[in-house]
């Protein structure tokens, strides 16, 4: 029997488990520090994007196969170390994602009211680490920094009416706070131009259909239309949306302004964020932005920085600091230790990108592990955790938590999530 531990139960973890379990004679433990599975699907994907979240049914199918086991509420690093796992299992695959924000390195970034997207997204998605965030929504102006899909998620969630959350699983504390929000002017700041965005067409197109908010683009920021022909088809569609926002300004009470060629250089305010100082930029020949020295200010009591994520380093595990991910040779970190998904590639691509990634890492693992080295595997982990008084949450336990969340849902919503580890454990009688 071969024994594999996968650390992290998000998309990369379950796609790797799915590919590995087809090998038959193999026992796979999927370990997560939370008592609930699915990582980014549960706490990253926007609550009003239920069709994307539906992929968790596929991971459930994997979790329910005989050779895959969910080991929840076990923190690697404190309940068990990486060294202990590599001693117990033939292979350990780090599928820990990239849950930390890339730091926004400008003066004033530490003022209250400046929030990283990991925290903001975690807040509206009910991640226990961020349930108490209480972002300042008593402000008319908000700056959302970055031109990726996370910036779009954040702007859209801030702009929606309570009715527009029908059918979503946005958590009660976010629903309540957003319902009384004073936010009226949202600026999405991109340090480069419309042809350099990292936003996908479907997500951009949604902004045109918001009840009380309208997207606005300054026509002067758009390159000549003929240049769009040089873009790949997805980008061309995205830029077509921007052109349509520029051509059809609609008056609605909430505005979502795309500020292109706009680089935040400082955040100012009396003991909290009140305004963002933005420097206008131009693009160099290599399409990088550089400042022009001309600045303007945006009133913003809330600044959400959506400039990408990092994988948290683990002591003793080689790490690429510049890229914010583990250092690996195509997924091989050290003998017996692998990484997959955002922990391997960095935070890029869609949920689906993790499927081929998981398949490739599974292949490497199976090649390296051969028939297995007779390691202790599951029983060894169970004995170690029991000796420390750690009782893992099983997949059957999770299904009871899930049933309680479904039972608590508002009419038409899929679930009302528990937002603390204590409440999750209480739901299974602990
Ligand atoms: P992203 O796509 O990498 O975008 C990050 C943005 O931040 C870029 O526009 C980047 O601009 C900008 N940026 C970086 N450093 C900056 C700085 N110091 N100052 C100002 N701007 C800065 O990252 P993301 O939005 O976090 O998304 C992560 C991944 O998740 C992406 O693959 C995304 O597509 C995916 N995602 C998908 C969905 C969906 O499909 N619905 C939803 C959410 C996320 P430059 O280009 O100039 O570096």
Short mmCIF file of C-alpha atoms and ligand atoms in Angstrom, two decimals:
data_model
loop_
_atom_site.label_atom_id
_atom_site.label_comp_id
_atom_site.label_asym_id
_atom_site.label_seq_id
_atom_site.Cartn_x
_atom_site.Cartn_y
_atom_site.Cartn_z
CA UNK A 1 0.00 0.00 0.00
CA UNK A 2 1.23 3.50 -0.86
CA UNK A 3 0.43 6.38 1.47
CA UNK A 4 -0.01 9.98 0.33
CA UNK A 5 -0.90 13.02 2.43
CA UNK A 6 -2.28 16.09 0.68
CA UNK A 7 -2.17 19.27 2.76
CA UNK A 8 -5.09 21.50 1.79
CA UNK A 9 -8.59 20.48 0.67
CA UNK A 10 -9.17 23.11 -2.01
CA UNK A 11 -9.34 22.54 -5.77
CA UNK A 12 -5.63 21.67 -6.16
CA UNK A 13 -5.85 19.19 -3.28
CA UNK A 14 -8.94 17.38 -4.52
CA UNK A 15 -7.91 17.32 -8.19
CA UNK A 16 -4.63 15.71 -7.07
CA UNK A 17 -6.55 13.22 -4.91
CA UNK A 18 -8.86 12.47 -7.83
CA UNK A 19 -5.94 11.65 -10.12
CA UNK A 20 -4.09 9.64 -7.46
CA UNK A 21 -7.01 7.52 -6.32
CA UNK A 22 -7.38 6.05 -9.80
CA UNK A 23 -4.06 4.27 -9.14
CA UNK A 24 -5.92 1.80 -6.92
CA UNK A 25 -3.63 0.49 -4.21
CA UNK A 26 -3.15 3.83 -2.48
CA UNK A 27 -4.44 5.56 0.67
CA UNK A 28 -4.81 9.33 0.44
CA UNK A 29 -5.36 11.62 3.42
CA UNK A 30 -6.52 15.16 2.62
CA UNK A 31 -5.61 17.30 5.64
CA UNK A 32 -7.08 20.75 6.33
CA UNK A 33 -6.70 23.09 9.28
CA UNK A 34 -10.42 24.00 9.08
CA UNK A 35 -13.17 21.51 10.00
CA UNK A 36 -14.72 22.18 6.56
CA UNK A 37 -13.32 21.24 3.13
CA UNK A 38 -12.93 22.89 -0.30
CA UNK A 39 -10.66 25.84 0.51
CA UNK A 40 -11.03 28.60 -2.05
CA UNK A 41 -14.31 27.18 -3.36
CA UNK A 42 -15.90 27.85 0.02
CA UNK A 43 -14.05 30.98 1.10
CA UNK A 44 -12.61 32.54 -2.08
CA UNK A 45 -15.06 32.16 -4.96
CA UNK A 46 -17.66 34.94 -4.75
CA UNK A 47 -20.90 33.99 -2.98
CA UNK A 48 -22.96 35.16 -5.97
CA UNK A 49 -21.05 32.79 -8.29
CA UNK A 50 -22.80 29.59 -7.24
CA UNK A 51 -22.24 27.92 -10.61
CA UNK A 52 -18.47 28.02 -9.98
CA UNK A 53 -18.93 26.77 -6.42
CA UNK A 54 -20.92 23.79 -7.75
CA UNK A 55 -17.60 22.08 -8.61
CA UNK A 56 -17.44 21.09 -4.94
CA UNK A 57 -19.89 18.26 -5.81
CA UNK A 58 -17.11 16.74 -7.91
CA UNK A 59 -14.69 16.99 -4.97
CA UNK A 60 -17.33 15.39 -2.76
CA UNK A 61 -17.39 12.44 -5.15
CA UNK A 62 -13.62 12.10 -4.72
CA UNK A 63 -13.83 12.50 -0.95
CA UNK A 64 -16.36 9.68 -0.77
CA UNK A 65 -14.21 7.12 -2.60
CA UNK A 66 -12.79 4.36 -0.41
CA UNK A 67 -9.15 5.33 -0.65
CA UNK A 68 -9.59 9.05 0.09
CA UNK A 69 -10.07 10.38 3.62
CA UNK A 70 -10.70 13.95 4.87
CA UNK A 71 -8.70 14.82 7.98
CA UNK A 72 -10.19 18.14 9.08
CA UNK A 73 -9.30 20.55 11.87
CA UNK A 74 -5.67 19.39 11.89
CA UNK A 75 -3.12 22.16 11.51
CA UNK A 76 0.10 21.18 9.77
CA UNK A 77 2.84 23.08 11.58
CA UNK A 78 1.28 22.82 15.05
CA UNK A 79 -0.74 19.58 15.37
CA UNK A 80 1.71 17.73 13.12
CA UNK A 81 4.88 18.90 11.37
CA UNK A 82 5.91 18.49 7.75
CA UNK A 83 8.86 16.34 8.89
CA UNK A 84 6.47 14.04 10.75
CA UNK A 85 4.24 13.77 7.69
CA UNK A 86 7.14 12.96 5.36
CA UNK A 87 8.26 10.26 7.82
CA UNK A 88 4.76 8.74 7.85
CA UNK A 89 3.78 8.99 4.16
CA UNK A 90 5.48 8.01 0.91
CA UNK A 91 4.60 11.42 -0.47
CA UNK A 92 3.33 14.69 1.00
CA UNK A 93 1.75 17.16 -1.42
CA UNK A 94 1.38 20.78 -0.32
CA UNK A 95 -1.86 22.12 -1.81
CA UNK A 96 -2.02 25.03 0.59
CA UNK A 97 -2.96 27.66 -2.00
CA UNK A 98 -1.94 31.28 -1.60
CA UNK A 99 -4.04 32.69 1.23
CA UNK A 100 -1.86 35.70 2.10
CA UNK A 101 -2.07 39.09 0.38
CA UNK A 102 0.91 40.46 -1.48
CA UNK A 103 1.84 43.46 0.61
CA UNK A 104 0.82 46.91 -0.62
CA UNK A 105 4.09 48.66 -0.11
CA UNK A 106 3.13 52.36 0.02
CA UNK A 107 2.98 54.92 2.83
CA UNK A 108 -0.29 54.69 4.77
CA UNK A 109 -0.94 51.04 3.83
CA UNK A 110 -1.12 50.22 7.55
CA UNK A 111 -3.91 52.72 8.31
CA UNK A 112 -7.23 51.33 9.57
CA UNK A 113 -9.56 51.00 6.58
CA UNK A 114 -6.86 49.55 4.30
CA UNK A 115 -7.69 45.89 3.85
CA UNK A 116 -6.18 43.12 1.74
CA UNK A 117 -8.49 41.17 -0.53
CA UNK A 118 -7.79 37.90 1.33
CA UNK A 119 -9.37 39.44 4.43
CA UNK A 120 -12.18 41.25 2.61
CA UNK A 121 -13.15 38.23 0.50
CA UNK A 122 -12.80 35.98 3.57
CA UNK A 123 -15.13 38.32 5.46
CA UNK A 124 -18.04 38.17 3.02
CA UNK A 125 -17.45 34.44 2.50
CA UNK A 126 -17.46 33.60 6.22
CA UNK A 127 -13.84 32.47 6.66
CA UNK A 128 -13.42 32.09 10.43
CA UNK A 129 -10.16 34.10 10.35
CA UNK A 130 -11.94 37.19 8.99
CA UNK A 131 -15.50 36.99 10.34
CA UNK A 132 -14.78 39.82 12.79
CA UNK A 133 -13.22 42.14 10.16
CA UNK A 134 -15.99 44.76 10.30
CA UNK A 135 -14.82 46.76 7.25
CA UNK A 136 -15.71 50.46 7.29
CA UNK A 137 -18.73 50.71 4.96
CA UNK A 138 -19.80 54.06 6.41
CA UNK A 139 -17.84 55.77 3.64
CA UNK A 140 -19.08 57.03 0.27
CA UNK A 141 -15.75 56.46 -1.45
CA UNK A 142 -13.91 53.15 -1.87
CA UNK A 143 -10.69 52.44 -3.75
CA UNK A 144 -10.17 48.92 -5.06
CA UNK A 145 -6.55 48.47 -6.12
CA UNK A 146 -5.73 46.04 -8.94
CA UNK A 147 -7.13 45.09 -12.33
CA UNK A 148 -7.75 41.37 -11.82
CA UNK A 149 -10.89 39.32 -11.23
CA UNK A 150 -10.61 39.70 -7.46
CA UNK A 151 -10.92 43.49 -7.85
CA UNK A 152 -14.09 42.88 -9.90
CA UNK A 153 -15.51 40.52 -7.25
CA UNK A 154 -14.86 43.08 -4.52
CA UNK A 155 -16.36 45.99 -6.48
CA UNK A 156 -19.44 43.97 -7.45
CA UNK A 157 -20.12 42.74 -3.92
CA UNK A 158 -19.80 46.32 -2.61
CA UNK A 159 -22.21 47.58 -5.30
CA UNK A 160 -25.00 45.03 -4.99
CA UNK A 161 -28.37 45.60 -3.35
CA UNK A 162 -29.62 43.10 -0.75
CA UNK A 163 -32.05 41.70 -3.36
CA UNK A 164 -29.15 40.94 -5.69
CA UNK A 165 -27.73 38.51 -3.12
CA UNK A 166 -30.79 36.24 -3.44
CA UNK A 167 -29.64 32.70 -4.19
CA UNK A 168 -26.10 33.38 -2.96
CA UNK A 169 -24.36 32.11 0.16
CA UNK A 170 -23.04 35.46 1.34
CA UNK A 171 -22.90 35.21 5.12
CA UNK A 172 -25.35 36.96 7.46
CA UNK A 173 -22.84 39.44 8.95
CA UNK A 174 -21.81 40.68 5.48
CA UNK A 175 -25.42 40.79 4.23
CA UNK A 176 -26.40 42.93 7.20
CA UNK A 177 -23.47 45.32 6.95
CA UNK A 178 -23.75 45.74 3.18
CA UNK A 179 -27.47 46.44 3.49
CA UNK A 180 -26.72 49.66 5.40
CA UNK A 181 -23.58 50.55 3.43
CA UNK A 182 -22.94 54.20 2.57
CA UNK A 183 -20.71 53.27 -0.38
CA UNK A 184 -21.55 55.27 -3.52
CA UNK A 185 -18.33 55.75 -5.48
CA UNK A 186 -16.06 52.80 -6.16
CA UNK A 187 -12.80 53.37 -8.02
CA UNK A 188 -10.98 50.39 -9.51
CA UNK A 189 -7.35 51.46 -9.86
CA UNK A 190 -5.19 49.88 -12.57
CA UNK A 191 -1.58 50.93 -12.84
CA UNK A 192 -1.63 50.03 -16.54
CA UNK A 193 -4.25 50.35 -19.30
CA UNK A 194 -7.32 48.62 -20.73
CA UNK A 195 -5.20 46.23 -22.82
CA UNK A 196 -3.28 45.09 -19.72
CA UNK A 197 -6.21 44.08 -17.51
CA UNK A 198 -6.37 40.59 -15.98
CA UNK A 199 -10.20 40.56 -15.95
CA UNK A 200 -12.22 37.94 -17.79
CA UNK A 201 -15.22 38.81 -20.01
CA UNK A 202 -17.98 37.11 -18.05
CA UNK A 203 -16.95 38.85 -14.82
CA UNK A 204 -16.62 42.25 -16.51
CA UNK A 205 -19.95 41.86 -18.33
CA UNK A 206 -21.76 41.35 -15.01
CA UNK A 207 -21.09 44.98 -14.08
CA UNK A 208 -23.44 46.15 -16.83
CA UNK A 209 -26.38 44.41 -15.15
CA UNK A 210 -26.17 45.70 -11.60
CA UNK A 211 -29.37 47.19 -10.23
CA UNK A 212 -28.11 50.36 -8.66
CA UNK A 213 -24.52 50.62 -9.92
CA UNK A 214 -23.01 51.46 -13.28
CA UNK A 215 -19.46 50.97 -14.58
CA UNK A 216 -17.73 54.00 -16.10
CA UNK A 217 -14.69 54.13 -18.36
CA UNK A 218 -13.08 57.32 -19.68
CA UNK A 219 -13.04 56.97 -23.50
CA UNK A 220 -9.70 58.81 -23.53
CA UNK A 221 -8.07 55.83 -21.76
CA UNK A 222 -8.99 53.38 -24.52
CA UNK A 223 -6.40 52.56 -27.20
CA UNK A 224 -7.46 52.88 -30.86
CA UNK A 225 -10.12 50.26 -31.58
CA UNK A 226 -8.04 48.67 -34.36
CA UNK A 227 -5.42 47.65 -31.79
CA UNK A 228 -7.92 45.22 -30.23
CA UNK A 229 -7.34 42.90 -33.19
CA UNK A 230 -3.92 42.08 -31.72
CA UNK A 231 -5.45 40.76 -28.49
CA UNK A 232 -6.24 37.12 -27.85
CA UNK A 233 -10.01 36.44 -28.11
CA UNK A 234 -10.81 36.46 -24.37
CA UNK A 235 -9.01 39.74 -23.80
CA UNK A 236 -10.68 41.21 -26.88
CA UNK A 237 -14.09 40.38 -25.38
CA UNK A 238 -13.08 41.97 -22.07
CA UNK A 239 -11.95 45.13 -23.82
CA UNK A 240 -15.20 45.18 -25.80
CA UNK A 241 -17.02 45.38 -22.45
CA UNK A 242 -14.84 48.33 -21.42
CA UNK A 243 -15.59 50.05 -24.74
CA UNK A 244 -19.29 49.52 -24.17
CA UNK A 245 -19.06 50.99 -20.63
CA UNK A 246 -17.29 54.03 -22.13
CA UNK A 247 -19.83 54.43 -24.93
CA UNK A 248 -22.99 53.94 -22.84
CA UNK A 249 -22.66 55.74 -19.53
CA UNK A 250 -25.76 55.03 -17.44
CA UNK A 251 -26.76 57.23 -14.50
CA UNK A 252 -27.24 55.10 -11.38
CA UNK A 253 -26.77 55.96 -7.71
CA UNK A 254 -23.56 53.95 -7.32
CA UNK A 255 -20.64 54.47 -9.70
CA UNK A 256 -17.83 52.04 -10.46
CA UNK A 257 -15.06 54.05 -12.12
CA UNK A 258 -12.22 52.33 -13.91
CA UNK A 259 -9.21 54.54 -13.23
CA UNK A 260 -6.60 53.35 -15.72
CA UNK A 261 -2.96 54.45 -15.77
CA UNK A 262 -3.48 55.10 -12.07
CA UNK A 263 -0.85 54.00 -9.54
CA UNK A 264 -1.62 54.44 -5.83
CA UNK A 265 1.42 56.02 -4.21
CA UNK A 266 0.13 56.83 -0.71
CA UNK A 267 -2.89 56.50 1.54
CA UNK A 268 -3.60 59.45 3.79
CA UNK A 269 -5.94 60.23 6.66
CA UNK A 270 -6.25 61.23 10.29
CA UNK A 271 -5.75 57.91 12.10
CA UNK A 272 -7.68 56.05 9.36
CA UNK A 273 -7.78 55.91 5.57
CA UNK A 274 -9.51 58.93 4.06
CA UNK A 275 -7.95 59.35 0.63
CA UNK A 276 -5.68 57.62 -1.83
CA UNK A 277 -3.02 59.62 -3.65
CA UNK A 278 -2.76 58.33 -7.18
CA UNK A 279 0.01 59.02 -9.68
CA UNK A 280 -0.86 58.98 -13.36
CA UNK A 281 1.28 56.55 -15.32
CA UNK A 282 2.41 55.90 -18.86
CA UNK A 283 3.49 52.60 -20.35
CA UNK A 284 7.07 51.95 -21.38
CA UNK A 285 7.84 50.05 -24.57
CA UNK A 286 7.93 46.87 -22.49
CA UNK A 287 4.35 47.68 -21.34
CA UNK A 288 5.40 48.31 -17.74
CA UNK A 289 3.98 51.38 -16.03
CA UNK A 290 6.03 54.32 -14.89
CA UNK A 291 4.93 57.41 -13.01
CA UNK A 292 4.47 60.77 -14.74
CA UNK A 293 4.76 62.81 -11.53
CA UNK A 294 1.17 64.04 -11.94
CA UNK A 295 -1.03 63.05 -9.00
CA UNK A 296 -4.66 63.30 -7.91
CA UNK A 297 -6.59 62.24 -4.81
CA UNK A 298 -9.56 59.91 -4.41
CA UNK A 299 -11.72 60.13 -1.28
CA UNK A 300 -11.80 56.63 0.17
CA UNK A 301 -12.53 55.50 3.72
CA UNK A 302 -12.08 51.91 2.58
CA UNK A 303 -9.19 50.74 0.44
CA UNK A 304 -9.17 47.11 -0.68
CA UNK A 305 -5.89 45.96 -2.14
CA UNK A 306 -6.44 43.21 -4.74
CA UNK A 307 -2.91 42.89 -6.06
CA UNK A 308 -2.40 39.15 -5.82
CA UNK A 309 -1.64 36.54 -3.21
CA UNK A 310 1.25 34.57 -1.70
CA UNK A 311 1.71 31.11 -0.27
CA UNK A 312 2.80 31.30 3.38
CA UNK A 313 6.32 29.88 3.77
CA UNK A 314 6.82 26.81 5.99
CA UNK A 315 10.08 26.68 7.98
CA UNK A 316 12.48 24.23 6.35
CA UNK A 317 10.59 24.11 3.03
CA UNK A 318 12.42 25.84 0.12
CA UNK A 319 10.57 28.97 -0.94
CA UNK A 320 10.78 31.51 -3.79
CA UNK A 321 10.31 34.83 -2.04
CA UNK A 322 9.98 36.93 -5.21
CA UNK A 323 7.18 34.72 -6.55
CA UNK A 324 5.48 33.99 -3.22
CA UNK A 325 5.39 30.22 -3.77
CA UNK A 326 7.35 27.10 -2.84
CA UNK A 327 10.57 26.52 -4.76
CA UNK A 328 10.13 23.35 -6.76
CA UNK A 329 11.22 21.54 -9.87
CA UNK A 330 7.84 21.32 -11.61
CA UNK A 331 6.27 20.33 -8.28
CA UNK A 332 9.09 18.32 -6.69
CA UNK A 333 10.32 20.31 -3.66
CA UNK A 334 12.43 17.74 -1.80
CA UNK A 335 12.42 13.92 -1.84
CA UNK A 336 8.91 12.91 -0.75
CA UNK A 337 7.64 16.52 -0.70
CA UNK A 338 5.65 18.10 -3.54
CA UNK A 339 3.50 21.14 -4.23
CA UNK A 340 0.55 21.71 -6.51
CA UNK A 341 -1.84 24.47 -7.53
CA UNK A 342 -1.18 28.04 -6.40
CA UNK A 343 1.42 26.76 -3.91
CA UNK A 344 3.41 25.54 -6.94
CA UNK A 345 2.51 27.99 -9.74
CA UNK A 346 1.67 31.13 -7.83
CA UNK A 347 -1.83 32.65 -7.81
CA UNK A 348 -2.93 32.49 -11.43
CA UNK A 349 -5.47 30.70 -13.58
CA UNK A 350 -8.98 29.51 -12.95
CA UNK A 351 -10.26 26.71 -10.70
CA UNK A 352 -10.09 24.41 -13.74
CA UNK A 353 -6.35 25.08 -14.23
CA UNK A 354 -5.80 22.96 -11.13
CA UNK A 355 -7.15 19.83 -12.81
CA UNK A 356 -4.25 19.23 -15.22
CA UNK A 357 -1.90 20.50 -12.50
CA UNK A 358 -3.22 17.89 -10.05
CA UNK A 359 -2.99 15.16 -12.71
CA UNK A 360 0.64 16.06 -13.46
CA UNK A 361 1.67 16.04 -9.80
CA UNK A 362 -0.14 12.73 -9.27
CA UNK A 363 1.91 11.28 -12.12
CA UNK A 364 5.18 12.51 -10.58
CA UNK A 365 4.19 11.13 -7.18
CA UNK A 366 3.24 7.73 -8.58
CA UNK A 367 6.48 7.55 -10.60
CA UNK A 368 8.61 8.45 -7.56
CA UNK A 369 6.79 6.35 -4.98
CA UNK A 370 6.73 3.12 -6.98
CA UNK A 371 5.16 0.40 -4.84
CA UNK A 372 5.69 2.34 -1.62
CA UNK A 373 8.29 2.02 1.10
CA UNK A 374 6.14 0.32 3.74
CA UNK A 375 5.58 3.53 5.67
CA UNK A 376 3.09 3.80 8.53
CA UNK A 377 0.64 6.08 6.68
CA UNK A 378 -2.85 6.58 8.06
CA UNK A 379 -2.61 4.43 11.22
CA UNK A 380 0.64 6.23 12.02
CA UNK A 381 -0.97 9.65 11.71
CA UNK A 382 -3.97 8.56 13.76
CA UNK A 383 -1.73 7.30 16.56
CA UNK A 384 0.34 10.48 16.55
CA UNK A 385 -2.72 12.77 16.63
CA UNK A 386 -4.38 10.67 19.34
CA UNK A 387 -1.21 10.91 21.47
CA UNK A 388 -1.58 14.71 21.23
CA UNK A 389 -5.29 14.74 21.99
CA UNK A 390 -6.15 15.95 18.45
CA UNK A 391 -9.43 14.53 17.14
CA UNK A 392 -9.78 15.12 13.39
CA UNK A 393 -13.08 16.08 11.80
CA UNK A 394 -14.09 13.36 9.32
CA UNK A 395 -15.92 13.78 6.02
CA UNK A 396 -19.04 12.31 7.67
CA UNK A 397 -18.72 15.03 10.34
CA UNK A 398 -18.44 17.66 7.60
CA UNK A 399 -21.62 16.37 5.98
CA UNK A 400 -23.42 16.94 9.29
CA UNK A 401 -22.02 20.49 9.43
CA UNK A 402 -23.14 20.98 5.85
CA UNK A 403 -26.64 19.66 6.60
CA UNK A 404 -26.94 22.14 9.48
CA UNK A 405 -25.80 24.98 7.18
CA UNK A 406 -28.33 23.97 4.52
CA UNK A 407 -31.10 23.76 7.13
CA UNK A 408 -30.26 27.29 8.34
CA UNK A 409 -30.34 28.85 4.82
CA UNK A 410 -32.68 31.71 4.00
CA UNK A 411 -35.37 30.79 1.47
CA UNK A 412 -33.75 30.29 -1.91
CA UNK A 413 -30.17 30.40 -0.63
CA UNK A 414 -28.01 27.27 -0.70
CA UNK A 415 -26.69 27.52 2.88
CA UNK A 416 -26.03 29.81 5.82
CA UNK A 417 -22.40 29.16 6.70
CA UNK A 418 -21.01 28.82 10.18
CA UNK A 419 -18.38 31.51 10.50
CA UNK A 420 -16.44 30.23 13.50
CA UNK A 421 -14.60 26.99 14.12
CA UNK A 422 -16.43 26.70 17.47
CA UNK A 423 -19.84 26.84 15.77
CA UNK A 424 -18.74 24.24 13.21
CA UNK A 425 -17.60 21.89 15.98
CA UNK A 426 -20.73 22.53 18.01
CA UNK A 427 -22.80 21.39 15.03
CA UNK A 428 -21.18 17.94 15.41
CA UNK A 429 -21.56 17.86 19.16
CA UNK A 430 -18.02 18.80 20.18
P1 LIG B 1 -4.28 39.00 -10.72
O1 LIG B 1 -5.17 38.47 -11.79
O2 LIG B 1 -2.85 38.61 -10.75
O3 LIG B 1 -4.38 40.60 -10.75
C1 LIG B 1 -3.62 41.37 -9.89
C2 LIG B 1 -3.71 42.83 -10.32
O4 LIG B 1 -3.01 43.61 -9.37
C3 LIG B 1 -3.08 43.13 -11.68
O5 LIG B 1 -3.91 44.01 -12.38
C4 LIG B 1 -1.76 43.81 -11.29
O6 LIG B 1 -1.33 44.76 -12.23
C5 LIG B 1 -2.18 44.53 -10.05
N1 LIG B 1 -1.05 44.87 -9.17
C6 LIG B 1 -0.07 44.04 -8.71
N2 LIG B 1 0.77 44.71 -7.91
C7 LIG B 1 0.32 45.98 -7.87
C8 LIG B 1 0.76 47.15 -7.21
N3 LIG B 1 1.83 47.11 -6.42
N4 LIG B 1 0.06 48.29 -7.38
C9 LIG B 1 -1.03 48.33 -8.17
N5 LIG B 1 -1.51 47.25 -8.83
C10 LIG B 1 -0.84 46.09 -8.67
O7 LIG B 1 -4.77 38.57 -9.27
P2 LIG B 1 -6.21 38.41 -8.60
O8 LIG B 1 -7.21 39.37 -9.11
O9 LIG B 1 -5.90 38.33 -7.17
O10 LIG B 1 -6.67 36.97 -9.09
C11 LIG B 1 -5.92 35.79 -8.76
C12 LIG B 1 -6.35 34.66 -9.68
O11 LIG B 1 -7.67 34.22 -9.34
C13 LIG B 1 -6.40 35.07 -11.14
O12 LIG B 1 -5.96 34.01 -11.94
C14 LIG B 1 -7.88 35.32 -11.35
O13 LIG B 1 -8.31 35.23 -12.69
C15 LIG B 1 -8.50 34.25 -10.48
N6 LIG B 1 -9.87 34.62 -10.12
C16 LIG B 1 -10.85 34.22 -10.98
C17 LIG B 1 -12.16 34.58 -10.72
C18 LIG B 1 -13.24 34.14 -11.67
O14 LIG B 1 -12.94 33.43 -12.63
N7 LIG B 1 -14.48 34.53 -11.47
C19 LIG B 1 -12.48 35.34 -9.59
C20 LIG B 1 -11.45 35.75 -8.75
C21 LIG B 1 -10.14 35.38 -9.04
P3 LIG B 1 -0.14 44.46 -13.27
O15 LIG B 1 -0.76 43.63 -14.36
O16 LIG B 1 0.29 45.80 -13.72
O17 LIG B 1 0.92 43.70 -12.50
#
